[in-house]
């Protein structure tokens, strides 16, 4: 070891060259790293989509979902299976057990299992795909015409063509992986058949469909060999324009008279009917959503995209292109704010070092920060991390801790020089004194942070970057303090230090720290003499703080505050048309815009759908639903009186309720309003999953919970996802009449579907477009029950049979969607909460306590959403803390070879928690996942300082120094480095804890908890730990005397 130390000190050029080489590599790594809002995480989900045309939800459940679910039982590594069964389609979500390395094998096994399911012959082949986060959303572009005309179709065609040109150009950007289109309707040739003209000529709809399909052909017909040359043959009959269909013959007679399409129908070159209305800032729009590839940088991709859009805008001045939902803007602000906080913290750390250590030592320690920071990025890049909110906060969290090891080495060297050792000798002795304690400290801190790498769930995957960054930074810090820093000390420190006073004696020139040192000495003399009183007072403080926390400290998984997005989901009564829903939303939007005022950046509405969260992509397209997103300016820029998003949410709820009472807003409208809390995606504050086989009993159970929720103050927007479907007119085939008239059930169904929904007769390929030829009745013939009398069924002899002769009609209603989980039906009951009145934990606890389900045998209720995420995360945190404590205990047993001394060190951890609780209560912060994360991380920092303190005390005792003197002197010797490491860490966290200069609500709880916890833990380390150590010695002495007496 001495040879290595000598090499480090003597080979200055080699060491410095190595340092700058690492520095160059680190800078290169930083420049090559991708930036994004939050890290990519593995979702561990696979989705199956199976289509059965014309199937009702009950049929989809019985014929599609159940057979597939049963086959999936044979596939391993599946946690649960959830299916959503609605008209025509079943969406089956498979949740894989976490930690799977080879998900592709599981996906292949799922495909094999699905292929074995016995499905109906007319069902489409199910698709199986894994949900990944390889692509990330970048920005949305909304296209509107600046000056629309009186022709909606021509306006839409113009807008669509221009949007398509933008899309084609966007795909030329290599960083763009996908361009998703919304409000972009497919072109179609529409044939609107006049039922009266059709019936007058005794022509059936099947004849129309067959005629168009037979005429629209473009078929290769072989090769003609003629005089040594080959010629390709092709039969051409494909329609080029909609008008080409007008002369298609349908029937003829012996007189040569032919009935054509133009005799019984009108044709239009148009677009599919709207299924979802896309509205941006009050105007209908076509929206292009840009997705970047996994390797692309989100900010660079957005900048390139905006440059292209700017150039294209000059070519198409008639179109307005508005960008919104710009993820890069959020990333830029988050990274900028955190970077500014980092720079502010760095400045404060350097200033604190300068004040306490003086210019020379502080300069060398301060220079270590950027070097450690840059070199760490070599490991960060190697670990596959990106520059995002989580990784940057990891750097902020460890900012002050970066120099802890360097402070210990530099301060110990300087102290030894003050005691008379020459520079080189002081450095070599420092190696000997602190090498093992520093390594053990690193092992201890690693033991505290390491379990955080294995937290389960999406929350654990989301924050895994924090412990990774912290551990990598501290590893680089340790190596730096034992290699490059000693080389610097040997280069820049004088050979000797002129000492004008004895060590630890006051000197006017040493400033406030000497006064602080003497005050500490007097405090310790009193505390050691009255150690049992001091320990008792500490115990009272500890218990009091926990009592107060239990009474006044609330809990939130991720505390509200700082939200920029207001999400509003709306429901009209089931069966509401898309047009009526749009009319209601058009009445609602101005109210929302007025409430948000000048603090509204944009409002984006999707009428006819609820967008599903990434954690549970539940199908949400229904004509009676809408999804509204309000984007607000950042919290610190707002001018409206409500300021925080929660205030606006309450105003929105109140305004909507008043408008419905006054009649200015449809009373059938139900709204769910929430401010989107920053952090990883988690479920609703109240989310109950009721499982069983009978919907009537499930509904009865749900009503019990709904009744209770209505009585809890602060619970809002209570809704159950068991919805009746639209009322159905069901055509039942009269088998005897059908047989008599030679009419098949298939012919009957096709006739009804063609008349009302439309049937595709054929299709045309033009460029990238596939144009369907759609045949149906005009809208005026589809609006009343009387119109059904115009529908005739064409039998196999082409005779027309009135629909009401071969069918009878009943009116029935079923469920719009049947949800299942693990072979049982499931209904989800969800509610939002007013965070100023209650919280998720309180509400869910009351529901569990006050509702008894013993009489509902075979039925179960699972508390999901935020409650489930909380339980899972805190269970993992608890296990992590126990694991960390066990490993730390083992390390100290080996290091101290004493159970008693090890217990003294570990006893400091509970007392450090007092600082966390105090900080949260005094700052009005709730207990949260991030603050609990701080407690786990804090335990490593506390025991690391305690370790070095106890080590010095025992070294002094080994020289023969009396016990009390050794305890006090050990504390005095370690006072400055412990004080310095604490001050630098706490000061480094001040900007992110107090928003100086900018506030990030997501990281604030961790900064507050960690900073205050460490500050209080320092007092524990310097005062309480020596007291406990002294009491331990009292007990040891007492036990020895007892053994001697025996």
PDB file of C-alpha atoms in Angstrom, residues 204-217 237 244-251 259-261 760-763 773:
ATOM      1  CA  UNK A 204     -81.559  -5.432 -54.253  1.00  0.00           C
ATOM      2  CA  UNK A 205     -78.566  -3.994 -52.388  1.00  0.00           C
ATOM      3  CA  UNK A 206     -76.617  -7.194 -53.037  1.00  0.00           C
ATOM      4  CA  UNK A 207     -76.929  -6.556 -56.762  1.00  0.00           C
ATOM      5  CA  UNK A 208     -75.446  -3.070 -56.306  1.00  0.00           C
ATOM      6  CA  UNK A 209     -72.560  -4.402 -54.224  1.00  0.00           C
ATOM      7  CA  UNK A 210     -71.814  -7.233 -56.625  1.00  0.00           C
ATOM      8  CA  UNK A 211     -71.971  -5.004 -59.699  1.00  0.00           C
ATOM      9  CA  UNK A 212     -69.510  -2.503 -58.292  1.00  0.00           C
ATOM     10  CA  UNK A 213     -67.199  -5.227 -57.010  1.00  0.00           C
ATOM     11  CA  UNK A 214     -67.225  -7.082 -60.333  1.00  0.00           C
ATOM     12  CA  UNK A 215     -66.583  -3.935 -62.371  1.00  0.00           C
ATOM     13  CA  UNK A 216     -63.723  -2.533 -60.261  1.00  0.00           C
ATOM     14  CA  UNK A 217     -60.847  -4.789 -61.275  1.00  0.00           C
ATOM     15  CA  UNK A 237     -61.700  -1.945 -65.048  1.00  0.00           C
ATOM     16  CA  UNK A 244     -66.753   6.491 -63.212  1.00  0.00           C
ATOM     17  CA  UNK A 245     -69.227   4.392 -61.212  1.00  0.00           C
ATOM     18  CA  UNK A 246     -72.308   6.162 -62.520  1.00  0.00           C
ATOM     19  CA  UNK A 247     -72.546   4.097 -65.718  1.00  0.00           C
ATOM     20  CA  UNK A 248     -71.985   0.707 -64.136  1.00  0.00           C
ATOM     21  CA  UNK A 249     -74.901  -1.500 -65.308  1.00  0.00           C
ATOM     22  CA  UNK A 250     -77.038  -3.250 -62.737  1.00  0.00           C
ATOM     23  CA  UNK A 251     -79.739  -5.035 -64.742  1.00  0.00           C
ATOM     24  CA  UNK A 259     -80.426   0.276 -65.257  1.00  0.00           C
ATOM     25  CA  UNK A 260     -77.165   1.842 -64.067  1.00  0.00           C
ATOM     26  CA  UNK A 261     -75.888   3.241 -60.792  1.00  0.00           C
ATOM     27  CA  UNK A 760     -67.622  -1.959 -48.732  1.00  0.00           C
ATOM     28  CA  UNK A 761     -68.208  -3.160 -52.301  1.00  0.00           C
ATOM     29  CA  UNK A 762     -64.578  -2.927 -53.376  1.00  0.00           C
ATOM     30  CA  UNK A 763     -61.471  -0.791 -52.921  1.00  0.00           C
ATOM     31  CA  UNK A 773     -66.254   2.036 -52.276  1.00  0.00           C
TER      32      UNK A 773
END
